Short mmCIF file of C-alpha atoms and ligand atoms in Angstrom, two decimals:
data_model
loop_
_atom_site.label_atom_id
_atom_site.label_comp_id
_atom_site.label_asym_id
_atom_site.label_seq_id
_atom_site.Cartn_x
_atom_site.Cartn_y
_atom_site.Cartn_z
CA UNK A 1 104.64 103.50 70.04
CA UNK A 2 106.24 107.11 70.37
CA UNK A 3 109.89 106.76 70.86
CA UNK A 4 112.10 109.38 72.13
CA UNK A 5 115.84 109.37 71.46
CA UNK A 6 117.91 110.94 73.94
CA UNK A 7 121.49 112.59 72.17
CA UNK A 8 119.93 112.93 68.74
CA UNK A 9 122.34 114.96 67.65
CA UNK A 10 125.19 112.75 68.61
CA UNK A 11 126.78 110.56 66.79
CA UNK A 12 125.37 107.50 67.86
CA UNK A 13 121.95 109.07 68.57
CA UNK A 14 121.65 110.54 64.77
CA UNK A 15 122.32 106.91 63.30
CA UNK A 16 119.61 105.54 65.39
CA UNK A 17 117.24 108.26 64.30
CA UNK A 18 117.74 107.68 61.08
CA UNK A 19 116.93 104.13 61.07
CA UNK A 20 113.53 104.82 62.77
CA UNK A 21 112.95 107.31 60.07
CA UNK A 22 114.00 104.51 57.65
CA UNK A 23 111.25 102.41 58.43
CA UNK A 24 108.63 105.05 58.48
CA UNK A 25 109.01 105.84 62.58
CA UNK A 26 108.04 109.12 64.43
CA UNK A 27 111.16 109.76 66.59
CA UNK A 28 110.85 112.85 69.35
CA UNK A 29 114.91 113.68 69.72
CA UNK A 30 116.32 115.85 72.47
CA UNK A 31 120.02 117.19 72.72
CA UNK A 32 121.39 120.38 74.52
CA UNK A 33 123.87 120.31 71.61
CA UNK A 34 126.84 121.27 73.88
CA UNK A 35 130.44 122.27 73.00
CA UNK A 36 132.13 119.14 73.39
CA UNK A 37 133.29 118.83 69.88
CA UNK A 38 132.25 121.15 67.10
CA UNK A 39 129.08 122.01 67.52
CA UNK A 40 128.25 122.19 63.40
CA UNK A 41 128.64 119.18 63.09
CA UNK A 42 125.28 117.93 65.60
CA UNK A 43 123.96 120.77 63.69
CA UNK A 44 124.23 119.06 60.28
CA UNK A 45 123.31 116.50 61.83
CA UNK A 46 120.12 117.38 62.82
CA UNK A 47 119.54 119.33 59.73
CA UNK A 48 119.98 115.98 57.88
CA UNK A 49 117.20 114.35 60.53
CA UNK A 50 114.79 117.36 59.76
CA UNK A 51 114.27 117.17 56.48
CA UNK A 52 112.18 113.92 56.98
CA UNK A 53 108.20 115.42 58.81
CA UNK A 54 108.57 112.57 61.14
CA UNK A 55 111.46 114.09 63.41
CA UNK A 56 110.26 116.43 66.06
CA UNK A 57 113.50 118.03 67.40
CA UNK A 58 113.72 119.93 71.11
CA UNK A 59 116.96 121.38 72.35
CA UNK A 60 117.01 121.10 75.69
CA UNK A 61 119.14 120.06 78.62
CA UNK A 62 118.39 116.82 80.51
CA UNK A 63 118.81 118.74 83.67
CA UNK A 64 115.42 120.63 83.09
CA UNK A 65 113.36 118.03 84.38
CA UNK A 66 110.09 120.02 83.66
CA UNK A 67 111.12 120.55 80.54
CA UNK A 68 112.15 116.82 80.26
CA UNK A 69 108.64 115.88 81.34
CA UNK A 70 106.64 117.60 79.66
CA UNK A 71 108.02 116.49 76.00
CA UNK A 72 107.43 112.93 77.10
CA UNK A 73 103.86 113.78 78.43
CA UNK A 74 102.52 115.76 76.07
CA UNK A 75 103.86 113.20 73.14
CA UNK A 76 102.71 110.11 75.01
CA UNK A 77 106.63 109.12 74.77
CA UNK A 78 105.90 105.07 75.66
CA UNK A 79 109.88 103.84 74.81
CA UNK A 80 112.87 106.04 75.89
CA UNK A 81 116.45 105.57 74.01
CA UNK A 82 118.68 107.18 76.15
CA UNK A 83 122.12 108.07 74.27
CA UNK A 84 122.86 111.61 75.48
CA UNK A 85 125.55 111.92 78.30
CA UNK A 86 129.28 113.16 78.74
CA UNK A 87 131.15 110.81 76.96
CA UNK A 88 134.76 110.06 76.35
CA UNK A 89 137.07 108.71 79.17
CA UNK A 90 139.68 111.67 78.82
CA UNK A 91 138.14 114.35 80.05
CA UNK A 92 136.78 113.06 82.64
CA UNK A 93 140.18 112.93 84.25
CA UNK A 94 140.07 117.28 84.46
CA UNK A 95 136.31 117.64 84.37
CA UNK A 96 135.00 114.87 86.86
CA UNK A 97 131.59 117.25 87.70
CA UNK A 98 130.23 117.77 83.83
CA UNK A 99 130.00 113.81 84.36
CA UNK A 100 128.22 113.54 86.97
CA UNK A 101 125.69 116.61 86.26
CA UNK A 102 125.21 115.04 82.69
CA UNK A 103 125.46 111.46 83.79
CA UNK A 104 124.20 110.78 86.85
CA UNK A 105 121.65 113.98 87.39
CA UNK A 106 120.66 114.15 84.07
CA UNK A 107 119.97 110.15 84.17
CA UNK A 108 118.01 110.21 87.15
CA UNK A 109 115.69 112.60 85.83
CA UNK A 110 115.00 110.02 83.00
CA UNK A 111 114.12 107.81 85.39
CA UNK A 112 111.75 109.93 87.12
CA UNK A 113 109.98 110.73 83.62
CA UNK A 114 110.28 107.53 82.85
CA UNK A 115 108.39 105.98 85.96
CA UNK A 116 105.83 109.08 85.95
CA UNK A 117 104.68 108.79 82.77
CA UNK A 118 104.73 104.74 82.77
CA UNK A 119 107.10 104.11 80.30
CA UNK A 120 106.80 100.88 78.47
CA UNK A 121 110.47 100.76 77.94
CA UNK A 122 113.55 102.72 78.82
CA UNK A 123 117.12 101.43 76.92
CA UNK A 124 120.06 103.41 78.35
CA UNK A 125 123.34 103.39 76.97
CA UNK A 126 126.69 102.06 79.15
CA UNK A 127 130.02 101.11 78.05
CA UNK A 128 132.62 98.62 77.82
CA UNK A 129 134.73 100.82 79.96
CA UNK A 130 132.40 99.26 82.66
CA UNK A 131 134.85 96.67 83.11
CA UNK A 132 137.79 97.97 83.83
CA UNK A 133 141.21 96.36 83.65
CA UNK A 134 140.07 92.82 83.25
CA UNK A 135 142.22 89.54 82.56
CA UNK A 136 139.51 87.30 80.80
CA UNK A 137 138.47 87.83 77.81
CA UNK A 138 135.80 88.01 75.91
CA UNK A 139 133.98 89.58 78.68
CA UNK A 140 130.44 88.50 79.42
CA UNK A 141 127.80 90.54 80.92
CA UNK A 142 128.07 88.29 84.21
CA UNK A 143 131.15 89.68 84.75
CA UNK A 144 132.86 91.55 87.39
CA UNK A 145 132.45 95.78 86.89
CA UNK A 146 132.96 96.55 90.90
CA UNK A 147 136.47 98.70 89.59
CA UNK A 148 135.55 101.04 87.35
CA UNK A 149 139.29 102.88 86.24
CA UNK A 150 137.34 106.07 85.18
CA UNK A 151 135.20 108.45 86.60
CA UNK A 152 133.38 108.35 82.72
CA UNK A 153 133.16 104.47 83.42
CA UNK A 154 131.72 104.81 87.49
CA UNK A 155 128.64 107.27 86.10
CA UNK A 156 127.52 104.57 83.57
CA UNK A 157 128.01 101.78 86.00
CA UNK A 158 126.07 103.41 88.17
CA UNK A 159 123.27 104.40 85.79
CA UNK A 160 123.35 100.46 85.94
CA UNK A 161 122.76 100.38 89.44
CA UNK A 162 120.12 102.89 89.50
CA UNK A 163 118.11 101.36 86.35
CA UNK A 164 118.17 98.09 88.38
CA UNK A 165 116.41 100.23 91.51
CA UNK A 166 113.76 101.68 89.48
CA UNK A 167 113.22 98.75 87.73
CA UNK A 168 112.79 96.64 91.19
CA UNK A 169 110.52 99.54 92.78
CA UNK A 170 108.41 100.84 90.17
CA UNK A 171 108.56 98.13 87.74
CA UNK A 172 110.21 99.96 85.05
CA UNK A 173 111.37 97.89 82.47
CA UNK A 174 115.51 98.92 81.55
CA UNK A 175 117.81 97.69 79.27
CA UNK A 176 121.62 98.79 79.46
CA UNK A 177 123.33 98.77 76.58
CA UNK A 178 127.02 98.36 76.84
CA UNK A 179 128.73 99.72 73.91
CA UNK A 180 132.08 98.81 72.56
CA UNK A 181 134.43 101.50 70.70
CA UNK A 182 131.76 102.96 67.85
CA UNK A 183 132.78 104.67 64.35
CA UNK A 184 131.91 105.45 61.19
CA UNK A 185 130.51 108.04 59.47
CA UNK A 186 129.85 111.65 60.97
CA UNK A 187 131.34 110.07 63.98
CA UNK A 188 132.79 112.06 67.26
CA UNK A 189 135.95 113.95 66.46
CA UNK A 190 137.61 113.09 70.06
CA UNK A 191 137.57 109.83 69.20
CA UNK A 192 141.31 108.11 67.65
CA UNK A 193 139.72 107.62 64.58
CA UNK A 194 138.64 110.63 63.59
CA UNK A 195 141.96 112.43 65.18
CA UNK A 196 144.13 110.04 63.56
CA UNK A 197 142.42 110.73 59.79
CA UNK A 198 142.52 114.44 60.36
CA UNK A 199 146.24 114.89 61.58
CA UNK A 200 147.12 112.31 58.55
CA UNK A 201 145.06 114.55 55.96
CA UNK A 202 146.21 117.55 57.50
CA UNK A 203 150.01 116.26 57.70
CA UNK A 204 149.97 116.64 61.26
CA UNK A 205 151.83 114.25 64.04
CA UNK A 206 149.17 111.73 65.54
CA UNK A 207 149.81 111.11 69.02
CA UNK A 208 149.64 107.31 69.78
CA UNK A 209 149.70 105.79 73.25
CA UNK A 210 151.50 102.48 74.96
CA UNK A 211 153.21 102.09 71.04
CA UNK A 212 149.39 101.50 69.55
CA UNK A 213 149.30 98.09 71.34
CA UNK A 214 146.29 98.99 73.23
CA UNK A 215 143.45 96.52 71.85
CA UNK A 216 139.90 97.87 71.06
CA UNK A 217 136.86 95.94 69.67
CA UNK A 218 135.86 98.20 67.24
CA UNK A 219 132.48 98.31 66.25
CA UNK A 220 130.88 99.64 63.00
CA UNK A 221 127.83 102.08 63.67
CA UNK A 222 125.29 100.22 61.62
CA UNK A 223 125.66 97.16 63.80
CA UNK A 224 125.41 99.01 66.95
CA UNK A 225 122.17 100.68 65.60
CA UNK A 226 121.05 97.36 64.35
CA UNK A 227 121.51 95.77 67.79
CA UNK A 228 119.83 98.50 69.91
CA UNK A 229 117.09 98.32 67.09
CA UNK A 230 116.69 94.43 67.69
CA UNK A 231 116.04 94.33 71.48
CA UNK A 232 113.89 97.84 71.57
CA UNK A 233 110.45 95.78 71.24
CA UNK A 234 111.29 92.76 72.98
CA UNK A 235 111.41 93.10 76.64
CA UNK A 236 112.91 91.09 79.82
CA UNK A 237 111.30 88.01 80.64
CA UNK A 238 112.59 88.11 84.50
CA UNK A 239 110.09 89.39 87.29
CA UNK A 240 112.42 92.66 87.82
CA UNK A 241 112.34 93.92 84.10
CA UNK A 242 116.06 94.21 83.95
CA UNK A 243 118.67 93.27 81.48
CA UNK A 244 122.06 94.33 80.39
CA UNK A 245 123.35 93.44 76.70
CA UNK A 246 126.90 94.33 75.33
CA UNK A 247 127.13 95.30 71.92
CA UNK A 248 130.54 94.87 70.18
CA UNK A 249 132.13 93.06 67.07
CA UNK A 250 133.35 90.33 69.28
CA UNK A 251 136.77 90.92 67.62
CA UNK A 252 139.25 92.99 69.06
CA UNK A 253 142.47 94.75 67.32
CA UNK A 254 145.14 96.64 68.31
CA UNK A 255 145.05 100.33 67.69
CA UNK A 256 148.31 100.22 65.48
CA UNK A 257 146.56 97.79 63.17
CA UNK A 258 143.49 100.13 62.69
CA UNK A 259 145.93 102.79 62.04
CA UNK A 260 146.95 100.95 59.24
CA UNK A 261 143.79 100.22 57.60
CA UNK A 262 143.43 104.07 58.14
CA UNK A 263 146.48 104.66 55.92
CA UNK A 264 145.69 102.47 53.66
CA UNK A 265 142.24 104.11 52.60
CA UNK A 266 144.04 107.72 52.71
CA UNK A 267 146.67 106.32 50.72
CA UNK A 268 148.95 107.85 52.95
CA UNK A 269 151.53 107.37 56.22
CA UNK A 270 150.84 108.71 59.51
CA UNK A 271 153.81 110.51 61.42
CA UNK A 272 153.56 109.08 64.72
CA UNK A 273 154.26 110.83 68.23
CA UNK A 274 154.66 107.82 70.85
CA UNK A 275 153.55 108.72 74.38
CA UNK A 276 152.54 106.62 77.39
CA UNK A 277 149.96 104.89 78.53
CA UNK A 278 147.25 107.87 79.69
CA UNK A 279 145.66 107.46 83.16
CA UNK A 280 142.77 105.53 83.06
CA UNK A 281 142.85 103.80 80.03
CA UNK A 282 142.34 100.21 79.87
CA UNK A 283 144.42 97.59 78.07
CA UNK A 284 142.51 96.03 75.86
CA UNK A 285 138.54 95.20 75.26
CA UNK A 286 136.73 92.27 73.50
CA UNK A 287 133.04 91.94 73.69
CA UNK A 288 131.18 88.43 74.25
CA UNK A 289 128.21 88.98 71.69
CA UNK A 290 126.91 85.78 73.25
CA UNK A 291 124.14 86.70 75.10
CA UNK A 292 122.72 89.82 72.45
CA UNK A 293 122.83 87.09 70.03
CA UNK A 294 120.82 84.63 71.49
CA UNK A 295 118.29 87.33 72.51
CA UNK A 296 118.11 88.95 69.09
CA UNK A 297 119.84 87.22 66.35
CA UNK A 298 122.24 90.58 66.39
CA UNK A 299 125.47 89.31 64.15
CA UNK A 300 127.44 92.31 63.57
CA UNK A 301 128.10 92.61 59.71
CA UNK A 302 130.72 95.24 59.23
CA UNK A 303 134.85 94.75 59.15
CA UNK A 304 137.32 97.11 59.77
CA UNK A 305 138.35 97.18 56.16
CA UNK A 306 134.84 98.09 54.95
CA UNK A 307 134.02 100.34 58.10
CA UNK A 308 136.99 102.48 57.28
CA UNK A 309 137.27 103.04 54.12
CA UNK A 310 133.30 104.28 54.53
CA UNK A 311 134.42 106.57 57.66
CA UNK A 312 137.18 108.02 55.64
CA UNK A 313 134.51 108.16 52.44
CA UNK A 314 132.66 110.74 54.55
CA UNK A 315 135.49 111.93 56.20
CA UNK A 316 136.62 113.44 52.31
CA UNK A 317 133.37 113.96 51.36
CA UNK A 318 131.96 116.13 54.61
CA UNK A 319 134.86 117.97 54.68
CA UNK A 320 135.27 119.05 51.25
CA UNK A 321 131.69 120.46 51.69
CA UNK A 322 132.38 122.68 55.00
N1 LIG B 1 130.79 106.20 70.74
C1 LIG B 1 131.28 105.22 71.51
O1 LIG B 1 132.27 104.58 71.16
C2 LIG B 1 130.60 104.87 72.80
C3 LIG B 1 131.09 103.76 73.51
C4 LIG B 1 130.47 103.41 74.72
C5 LIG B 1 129.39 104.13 75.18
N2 LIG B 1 128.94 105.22 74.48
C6 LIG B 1 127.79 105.95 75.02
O2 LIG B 1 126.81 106.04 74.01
C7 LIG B 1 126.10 107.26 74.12
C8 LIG B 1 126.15 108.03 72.80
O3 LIG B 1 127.51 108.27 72.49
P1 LIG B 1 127.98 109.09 71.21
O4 LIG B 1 129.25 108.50 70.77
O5 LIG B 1 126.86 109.23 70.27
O6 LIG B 1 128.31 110.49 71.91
P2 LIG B 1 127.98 111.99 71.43
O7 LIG B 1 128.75 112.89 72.35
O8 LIG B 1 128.19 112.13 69.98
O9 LIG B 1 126.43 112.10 71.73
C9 LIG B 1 125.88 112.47 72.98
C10 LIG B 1 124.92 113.62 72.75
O10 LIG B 1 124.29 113.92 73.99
C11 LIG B 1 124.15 115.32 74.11
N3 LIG B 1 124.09 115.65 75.54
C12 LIG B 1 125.07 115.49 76.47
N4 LIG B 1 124.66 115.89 77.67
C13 LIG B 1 123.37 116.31 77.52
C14 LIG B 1 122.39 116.84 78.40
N5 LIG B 1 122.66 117.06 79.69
N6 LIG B 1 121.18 117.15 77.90
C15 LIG B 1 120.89 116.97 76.59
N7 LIG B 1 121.78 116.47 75.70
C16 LIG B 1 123.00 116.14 76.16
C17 LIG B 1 125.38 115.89 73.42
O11 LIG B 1 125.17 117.23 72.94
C18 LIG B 1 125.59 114.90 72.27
O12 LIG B 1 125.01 115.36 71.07
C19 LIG B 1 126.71 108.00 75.30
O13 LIG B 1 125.93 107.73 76.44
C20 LIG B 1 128.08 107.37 75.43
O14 LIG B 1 128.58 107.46 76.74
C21 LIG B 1 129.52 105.59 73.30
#
């Protein structure tokens, strides 16, 4: 079935891709490639995805919805992966509107293609972020996400919402993804992780918020791909086609700790600037992984140990290269 990945050029977008690829899959990618971070790195990235016959790359913007349509028409797209969107909770503090022109118009008009062109299968991502400043943990995908503490974190619940519409109307079969704090390799250079490593390498202060006690499940990129991969052929049993799945580790640590697994693999100390806690973060995050599991058989396999020291293997390696 023809599969179209939305945000191939991204970081979590290009991993996906290259699974497909891995197992012999035509994947149809779009991307607008925008400025948000450096911009050579989605282009290596699609380089990389070129080289193999069976990736058919089209820049565009989501926002040109004839544009949008007539990729999935003319390729008899039958399962969307929908990964590209303003991400990042930051800047959507400054920039509210790029998040809801990428987010919320650009998602509708997926779900316009999708529904006109009878999709078999749309899988959009959200994010933990969805659930705000809870106080019970692990959080489950029953629970509360009414109180959203970012405007990055109201678009993707309501790209929730709006699946769940489409779904009941036109019968369009969704599946949210909620994703927990990604990394690893060629990851996205807002992110800690990849600041952190850089101001370390580059003997640079790294700027670290509420002391580093802030907790994150981090989760490796090869288990996220492996658990969107696991639930893309089966579908919802429920008469509204509808589901929502988080994907994390399941295993939450604080962002000091990860900071030292990132010195340890550099072989080097960070020096540390401490500022406050920034406006809309949340405290902590922890995934259930209960109800993926039971759905899929997703475990995820990677620790932090061995999902660092591979980031930070790239890290050296990429940017010896460019
Ligand atoms: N990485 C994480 O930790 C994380 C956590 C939770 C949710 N998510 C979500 O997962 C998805 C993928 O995240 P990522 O980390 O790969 O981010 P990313 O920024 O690396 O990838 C998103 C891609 O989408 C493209 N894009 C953005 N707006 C577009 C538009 N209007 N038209 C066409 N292309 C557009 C960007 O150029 C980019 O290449 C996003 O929806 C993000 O919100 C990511």
């Amino acid at each position: 079935m023809n599969t179209l990945i939305t945000g191939a050029a991204g970081f979590i977008g290009f991993h996906l891709t290259k699974k497909f690829l891995s197992k012999n899959l035509s994947v149809y990618g779009i991307d607008n490639l925008n400025s948000y971070y450096d911009i050579n790195l989605k282009k290596d990235r699609i380089k990389k995805l070129k080289k193999n016959k069976k990736f058919h790359f089209f820049k565009i913007d989501l926002c040109e919805y004839k544009k949008l349509n007539n990729i999935v028409k003319k390729n008899n797209i039958k399962i969307i992966i929908h990964l590209a969107a303003q991400a990042g909770v930051r800047k959507s503090i400054n920039n509210p509107k790029i998040y809801f022109k990428n987010n919320l118009e650009g998602f509708f008009n997926i779900l316009e293609t999708s529904r006109h062109n009878k999709i078999n299968h749309l899988i959009f991502a959200s994010t933990s972020s969805v659930y705000g400043d809870t106080s019970k943990f692990p959080v489950n995908e029953k629970d509360n996400t009414e109180k959203p503490l970012s405007f990055y974190a109201a678009t993707k619940k309501s790209n929730e919402v709006m699946a769940h519409s489409y779904s009941n109307i036109y019968k369009l079969p969704c599946t949210g993804v909620r994703f927990f704090t990604v990394y690893g390799p060629f990851g996205r250079p807002d992110m800690a992780y990849f600041k952190f490593t850089k101001n370390i390498i580059n003997n640079r202060l790294i700027q670290l918020y509420n002391n580093g006690k802030h907790l994150r499940d981090f989760t490796y990129i090869d288990d996220i791909v492996d658990g969107i991969f696991s639930i893309i052929k089966k579908q919802s049993k429920k008469n509204i086609p509808f589901e929502i799945f988080n994907i994390g580790n399941g295993s939450p640590k604080k962002i000091i700790d990860y900071l030292k697994y990132i010195e340890k693999h550099l072989n080097k100390r960070a020096r540390i600037k401490k500022l406050p806690t920034q406006l809309g973060d949340v405290i902590k995050t922890h995934s259930s992984i209960i109800k993926i599991s039971k759905f899929s058989n997703y475990k995820p396999k990677t620790n932090i140990d061995v999902g660092i020291k591979k980031f930070i293997e790239w890290y050296k390696d990429y940017y010896k290269k460019n």
